[in-house]
């Protein structure tokens, strides 16, 4: 199959302009990414979620712990219960006739 002279010239022109076409397509992709960075992501970075309740509106909470020979567990977990972010709470520990030093832990 023989190519005509015009087809060879068109192919020659196309191949000569191929780097410009590739850079043009990459430039369009770059512009699309810049649009997303400048307009979409910047709006997302300024978006603030409003809290549902303020700390003064939170209802009081009671944490009741039944402790029967739980000295080691209380020593490990009670500090994390007392250091929580919830501000309006109380902790009630019920000593259920422990034979270890559970009661002595609270006298410290």
GROMACS .gro file of N, CA and C in nm:
model
  324
    1UNK      N    1   0.085  -0.117   0.000
    1UNK     CA    2   0.000   0.000   0.000
    1UNK      C    3   0.090   0.123   0.000
    2UNK      N    4   0.065   0.207  -0.095
    2UNK     CA    5   0.148   0.326  -0.108
    2UNK      C    6   0.075   0.445  -0.046
    3UNK      N    7   0.150   0.525   0.026
    3UNK     CA    8   0.093   0.647   0.084
    3UNK      C    9   0.109   0.761  -0.015
    4UNK      N   10   0.011   0.846  -0.018
    4UNK     CA   11   0.020   0.961  -0.107
    4UNK      C   12   0.117   1.063  -0.048
    5UNK      N   13   0.154   1.158  -0.125
    5UNK     CA   14   0.249   1.259  -0.082
    5UNK      C   15   0.190   1.343   0.030
    6UNK      N   16   0.061   1.374   0.022
    6UNK     CA   17  -0.003   1.455   0.127
    6UNK      C   18  -0.011   1.378   0.259
    7UNK      N   19  -0.036   1.248   0.252
    7UNK     CA   20  -0.042   1.169   0.375
    7UNK      C   21   0.095   1.160   0.441
    8UNK      N   22   0.200   1.150   0.358
    8UNK     CA   23   0.334   1.147   0.417
    8UNK      C   24   0.369   1.281   0.479
    9UNK      N   25   0.327   1.389   0.416
    9UNK     CA   26   0.354   1.522   0.472
    9UNK      C   27   0.277   1.541   0.602
   10UNK      N   28   0.152   1.496   0.603
   10UNK     CA   29   0.073   1.510   0.725
   10UNK      C   30   0.133   1.428   0.839
   11UNK      N   31   0.180   1.310   0.809
   11UNK     CA   32   0.244   1.228   0.911
   11UNK      C   33   0.374   1.292   0.956
   12UNK      N   34   0.446   1.349   0.862
   12UNK     CA   35   0.571   1.417   0.896
   12UNK      C   36   0.543   1.538   0.986
   13UNK      N   37   0.440   1.613   0.954
   13UNK     CA   38   0.403   1.730   1.034
   13UNK      C   39   0.356   1.686   1.172
   14UNK      N   40   0.278   1.579   1.175
   14UNK     CA   41   0.229   1.529   1.303
   14UNK      C   42   0.345   1.486   1.393
   15UNK      N   43   0.439   1.410   1.336
   15UNK     CA   44   0.553   1.365   1.416
   15UNK      C   45   0.643   1.480   1.458
   16UNK      N   46   0.651   1.582   1.376
   16UNK     CA   47   0.732   1.699   1.411
   16UNK      C   48   0.668   1.777   1.525
   17UNK      N   49   0.535   1.777   1.530
   17UNK     CA   50   0.464   1.852   1.634
   17UNK      C   51   0.427   1.766   1.755
   18UNK      N   52   0.462   1.639   1.754
   18UNK     CA   53   0.426   1.549   1.863
   18UNK      C   54   0.475   1.596   2.001
   19UNK      N   55   0.597   1.645   2.015
   19UNK     CA   56   0.637   1.693   2.148
   19UNK      C   57   0.551   1.809   2.198
   20UNK      N   58   0.511   1.899   2.106
   20UNK     CA   59   0.426   2.011   2.146
   20UNK      C   60   0.287   1.963   2.188
   21UNK      N   61   0.237   1.863   2.120
   21UNK     CA   62   0.106   1.808   2.154
   21UNK      C   63   0.112   1.741   2.292
   22UNK      N   64   0.218   1.665   2.317
   22UNK     CA   65   0.232   1.598   2.447
   22UNK      C   66   0.245   1.701   2.558
   23UNK      N   67   0.328   1.805   2.537
   23UNK     CA   68   0.342   1.909   2.639
   23UNK      C   69   0.211   1.986   2.660
   24UNK      N   70   0.135   2.003   2.553
   24UNK     CA   71   0.006   2.070   2.566
   24UNK      C   72  -0.091   1.989   2.651
   25UNK      N   73  -0.095   1.859   2.630
   25UNK     CA   74  -0.184   1.772   2.710
   25UNK      C   75  -0.139   1.772   2.855
   26UNK      N   76  -0.008   1.761   2.879
   26UNK     CA   77   0.042   1.766   3.016
   26UNK      C   78   0.013   1.900   3.083
   27UNK      N   79   0.019   2.008   3.003
   27UNK     CA   80  -0.015   2.140   3.056
   27UNK      C   81  -0.161   2.148   3.100
   28UNK      N   82  -0.251   2.087   3.022
   28UNK     CA   83  -0.393   2.084   3.060
   28UNK      C   84  -0.414   2.006   3.190
   29UNK      N   85  -0.342   1.893   3.204
   29UNK     CA   86  -0.351   1.817   3.329
   29UNK      C   87  -0.298   1.900   3.447
   30UNK      N   88  -0.191   1.974   3.424
   30UNK     CA   89  -0.136   2.060   3.529
   30UNK      C   90  -0.236   2.168   3.569
   31UNK      N   91  -0.302   2.227   3.473
   31UNK     CA   92  -0.403   2.329   3.504
   31UNK      C   93  -0.519   2.270   3.582
   32UNK      N   94  -0.560   2.149   3.549
   32UNK     CA   95  -0.668   2.083   3.624
   32UNK      C   96  -0.626   2.057   3.768
   33UNK      N   97  -0.502   2.013   3.788
   33UNK     CA   98  -0.455   1.990   3.924
   33UNK      C   99  -0.443   2.119   4.002
   34UNK      N  100  -0.396   2.225   3.938
   34UNK     CA  101  -0.388   2.355   4.005
   34UNK      C  102  -0.526   2.406   4.046
   35UNK      N  103  -0.624   2.383   3.960
   35UNK     CA  104  -0.761   2.423   3.994
   35UNK      C  105  -0.806   2.352   4.122
   36UNK      N  106  -0.784   2.222   4.129
   36UNK     CA  107  -0.826   2.147   4.248
   36UNK      C  108  -0.751   2.193   4.371
   37UNK      N  109  -0.622   2.217   4.359
   37UNK     CA  110  -0.543   2.260   4.474
   37UNK      C  111  -0.589   2.397   4.522
   38UNK      N  112  -0.608   2.490   4.429
   38UNK     CA  113  -0.640   2.627   4.469
   38UNK      C  114  -0.785   2.647   4.511
   39UNK      N  115  -0.878   2.578   4.448
   39UNK     CA  116  -1.018   2.607   4.475
   39UNK      C  117  -1.089   2.500   4.555
   40UNK      N  118  -1.063   2.374   4.530
   40UNK     CA  119  -1.135   2.268   4.600
   40UNK      C  120  -1.069   2.238   4.734
   41UNK      N  121  -0.940   2.208   4.733
   41UNK     CA  122  -0.872   2.171   4.856
   41UNK      C  123  -0.862   2.287   4.954
   42UNK      N  124  -0.849   2.410   4.905
   42UNK     CA  125  -0.840   2.524   4.996
   42UNK      C  126  -0.972   2.545   5.070
   43UNK      N  127  -1.085   2.520   5.003
   43UNK     CA  128  -1.214   2.529   5.072
   43UNK      C  129  -1.228   2.419   5.176
   44UNK      N  130  -1.178   2.300   5.144
   44UNK     CA  131  -1.184   2.191   5.241
   44UNK      C  132  -1.096   2.217   5.362
   45UNK      N  133  -0.984   2.284   5.344
   45UNK     CA  134  -0.896   2.310   5.457
   45UNK      C  135  -0.955   2.415   5.552
   46UNK      N  136  -1.040   2.503   5.502
   46UNK     CA  137  -1.102   2.605   5.589
   46UNK      C  138  -1.234   2.559   5.649
   47UNK      N  139  -1.281   2.441   5.611
   47UNK     CA  140  -1.409   2.391   5.661
   47UNK      C  141  -1.395   2.352   5.806
   48UNK      N  142  -1.482   2.404   5.891
   48UNK     CA  143  -1.482   2.375   6.033
   48UNK      C  144  -1.612   2.305   6.070
   49UNK      N  145  -1.600   2.197   6.145
   49UNK     CA  146  -1.719   2.128   6.194
   49UNK      C  147  -1.756   2.190   6.328
   50UNK      N  148  -1.879   2.234   6.336
   50UNK     CA  149  -1.924   2.295   6.460
   50UNK      C  150  -1.961   2.185   6.560
   51UNK      N  151  -1.919   2.202   6.686
   51UNK     CA  152  -1.952   2.100   6.785
   51UNK      C  153  -2.102   2.097   6.812
   52UNK      N  154  -2.152   1.978   6.845
   52UNK     CA  155  -2.294   1.963   6.872
   52UNK      C  156  -2.333   2.030   7.003
   53UNK      N  157  -2.251   2.014   7.104
   53UNK     CA  158  -2.281   2.069   7.235
   53UNK      C  159  -2.155   2.133   7.291
   54UNK      N  160  -2.175   2.233   7.374
   54UNK     CA  161  -2.060   2.288   7.444
   54UNK      C  162  -2.038   2.206   7.571
   55UNK      N  163  -1.925   2.227   7.635
   55UNK     CA  164  -1.893   2.148   7.753
   55UNK      C  165  -1.990   2.176   7.868
   56UNK      N  166  -2.049   2.293   7.872
   56UNK     CA  167  -2.142   2.324   7.980
   56UNK      C  168  -2.277   2.257   7.957
   57UNK      N  169  -2.308   2.220   7.834
   57UNK     CA  170  -2.436   2.157   7.803
   57UNK      C  171  -2.435   2.006   7.824
   58UNK      N  172  -2.320   1.947   7.850
   58UNK     CA  173  -2.312   1.803   7.863
   58UNK      C  174  -2.375   1.758   7.995
   59UNK      N  175  -2.452   1.651   7.991
   59UNK     CA  176  -2.516   1.604   8.114
   59UNK      C  177  -2.413   1.540   8.207
   60UNK      N  178  -2.440   1.542   8.337
   60UNK     CA  179  -2.346   1.477   8.430
   60UNK      C  180  -2.347   1.326   8.409
   61UNK      N  181  -2.233   1.264   8.439
   61UNK     CA  182  -2.215   1.122   8.414
   61UNK      C  183  -2.154   1.058   8.538
   62UNK      N  184  -2.207   0.943   8.577
   62UNK     CA  185  -2.152   0.868   8.689
   62UNK      C  186  -2.093   0.737   8.636
   63UNK      N  187  -1.968   0.712   8.674
   63UNK     CA  188  -1.901   0.588   8.638
   63UNK      C  189  -1.895   0.503   8.764
   64UNK      N  190  -1.961   0.388   8.763
   64UNK     CA  191  -1.966   0.301   8.881
   64UNK      C  192  -1.882   0.178   8.851
   65UNK      N  193  -1.784   0.152   8.940
   65UNK     CA  194  -1.694   0.039   8.923
   65UNK      C  195  -1.711  -0.053   9.042
   66UNK      N  196  -1.747  -0.177   9.016
   66UNK     CA  197  -1.756  -0.278   9.121
   66UNK      C  198  -1.621  -0.348   9.130
   67UNK      N  199  -1.559  -0.344   9.247
   67UNK     CA  200  -1.422  -0.395   9.261
   67UNK      C  201  -1.418  -0.504   9.367
   68UNK      N  202  -1.397  -0.627   9.323
   68UNK     CA  203  -1.374  -0.739   9.414
   68UNK      C  204  -1.237  -0.796   9.381
   69UNK      N  205  -1.140  -0.768   9.467
   69UNK     CA  206  -1.000  -0.808   9.447
   69UNK      C  207  -0.946  -0.756   9.314
   70UNK      N  208  -0.963  -0.629   9.290
   70UNK     CA  209  -0.924  -0.565   9.164
   70UNK      C  210  -0.817  -0.459   9.185
   71UNK      N  211  -0.729  -0.477   9.281
   71UNK     CA  212  -0.627  -0.376   9.309
   71UNK      C  213  -0.538  -0.349   9.188
   72UNK      N  214  -0.491  -0.454   9.123
   72UNK     CA  215  -0.401  -0.436   9.008
   72UNK      C  216  -0.472  -0.369   8.891
   73UNK      N  217  -0.595  -0.410   8.865
   73UNK     CA  218  -0.670  -0.349   8.754
   73UNK      C  219  -0.704  -0.203   8.784
   74UNK      N  220  -0.739  -0.173   8.908
   74UNK     CA  221  -0.769  -0.034   8.942
   74UNK      C  222  -0.644   0.052   8.929
   75UNK      N  223  -0.531   0.001   8.971
   75UNK     CA  224  -0.406   0.077   8.961
   75UNK      C  225  -0.373   0.104   8.813
   76UNK      N  226  -0.408   0.013   8.726
   76UNK     CA  227  -0.377   0.029   8.584
   76UNK      C  228  -0.478   0.117   8.512
   77UNK      N  229  -0.607   0.099   8.538
   77UNK     CA  230  -0.710   0.164   8.456
   77UNK      C  231  -0.775   0.287   8.517
   78UNK      N  232  -0.772   0.302   8.648
   78UNK     CA  233  -0.838   0.417   8.711
   78UNK      C  234  -0.777   0.551   8.670
   79UNK      N  235  -0.645   0.565   8.656
   79UNK     CA  236  -0.593   0.695   8.609
   79UNK      C  237  -0.644   0.735   8.471
   80UNK      N  238  -0.661   0.640   8.380
   80UNK     CA  239  -0.713   0.676   8.248
   80UNK      C  240  -0.860   0.716   8.255
   81UNK      N  241  -0.934   0.658   8.348
   81UNK     CA  242  -1.074   0.698   8.365
   81UNK      C  243  -1.081   0.839   8.421
   82UNK      N  244  -0.994   0.871   8.516
   82UNK     CA  245  -0.996   1.003   8.579
   82UNK      C  246  -0.942   1.113   8.488
   83UNK      N  247  -0.860   1.080   8.390
   83UNK     CA  248  -0.799   1.180   8.301
   83UNK      C  249  -0.870   1.193   8.167
   84UNK      N  250  -0.997   1.162   8.161
   84UNK     CA  251  -1.069   1.173   8.035
   84UNK      C  252  -1.106   1.318   8.004
   85UNK      N  253  -1.149   1.343   7.883
   85UNK     CA  254  -1.182   1.478   7.838
   85UNK      C  255  -1.320   1.525   7.885
   86UNK      N  256  -1.404   1.434   7.917
   86UNK     CA  257  -1.538   1.469   7.964
   86UNK      C  258  -1.524   1.537   8.100
   87UNK      N  259  -1.583   1.654   8.117
   87UNK     CA  260  -1.556   1.732   8.237
   87UNK      C  261  -1.655   1.710   8.350
   88UNK      N  262  -1.778   1.676   8.318
   88UNK     CA  263  -1.881   1.669   8.422
   88UNK      C  264  -1.910   1.522   8.455
   89UNK      N  265  -1.821   1.461   8.536
   89UNK     CA  266  -1.840   1.321   8.569
   89UNK      C  267  -1.793   1.295   8.711
   90UNK      N  268  -1.839   1.182   8.765
   90UNK     CA  269  -1.793   1.135   8.895
   90UNK      C  270  -1.764   0.986   8.883
   91UNK      N  271  -1.672   0.937   8.966
   91UNK     CA  272  -1.636   0.796   8.967
   91UNK      C  273  -1.671   0.740   9.104
   92UNK      N  274  -1.749   0.635   9.103
   92UNK     CA  275  -1.788   0.566   9.227
   92UNK      C  276  -1.731   0.426   9.220
   93UNK      N  277  -1.645   0.392   9.316
   93UNK     CA  278  -1.587   0.258   9.322
   93UNK      C  279  -1.650   0.187   9.440
   94UNK      N  280  -1.713   0.072   9.414
   94UNK     CA  281  -1.777  -0.007   9.518
   94UNK      C  282  -1.684  -0.123   9.552
   95UNK      N  283  -1.635  -0.125   9.677
   95UNK     CA  284  -1.549  -0.234   9.723
   95UNK      C  285  -1.638  -0.350   9.766
   96UNK      N  286  -1.632  -0.460   9.695
   96UNK     CA  287  -1.720  -0.574   9.718
   96UNK      C  288  -1.649  -0.680   9.801
   97UNK      N  289  -1.621  -0.647   9.928
   97UNK     CA  290  -1.556  -0.738  10.024
   97UNK      C  291  -1.426  -0.796   9.969
   98UNK      N  292  -1.338  -0.709   9.925
   98UNK     CA  293  -1.211  -0.753   9.869
   98UNK      C  294  -1.120  -0.806   9.979
   99UNK      N  295  -1.042  -0.908   9.946
   99UNK     CA  296  -0.946  -0.962  10.041
   99UNK      C  297  -0.804  -0.915  10.009
  100UNK      N  298  -0.784  -0.849   9.896
  100UNK     CA  299  -0.652  -0.794   9.867
  100UNK      C  300  -0.647  -0.649   9.915
  101UNK      N  301  -0.555  -0.572   9.869
  101UNK     CA  302  -0.538  -0.434   9.916
  101UNK      C  303  -0.615  -0.332   9.832
  102UNK      N  304  -0.732  -0.368   9.783
  102UNK     CA  305  -0.811  -0.275   9.703
  102UNK      C  306  -0.851  -0.153   9.786
  103UNK      N  307  -0.893  -0.172   9.906
  103UNK     CA  308  -0.932  -0.060   9.992
  103UNK      C  309  -0.810   0.024  10.028
  104UNK      N  310  -0.696  -0.039  10.047
  104UNK     CA  311  -0.573   0.035  10.078
  104UNK      C  312  -0.528   0.121   9.963
  105UNK      N  313  -0.560   0.085   9.842
  105UNK     CA  314  -0.523   0.166   9.725
  105UNK      C  315  -0.593   0.301   9.730
  106UNK      N  316  -0.714   0.308   9.783
  106UNK     CA  317  -0.786   0.434   9.788
  106UNK      C  318  -0.747   0.519   9.908
  107UNK      N  319  -0.679   0.465  10.003
  107UNK     CA  320  -0.633   0.542  10.118
  107UNK      C  321  -0.505   0.618  10.087
  108UNK      N  322  -0.444   0.590   9.974
  108UNK     CA  323  -0.318   0.657   9.937
  108UNK      C  324  -0.346   0.799   9.895
   0.00000   0.00000   0.00000
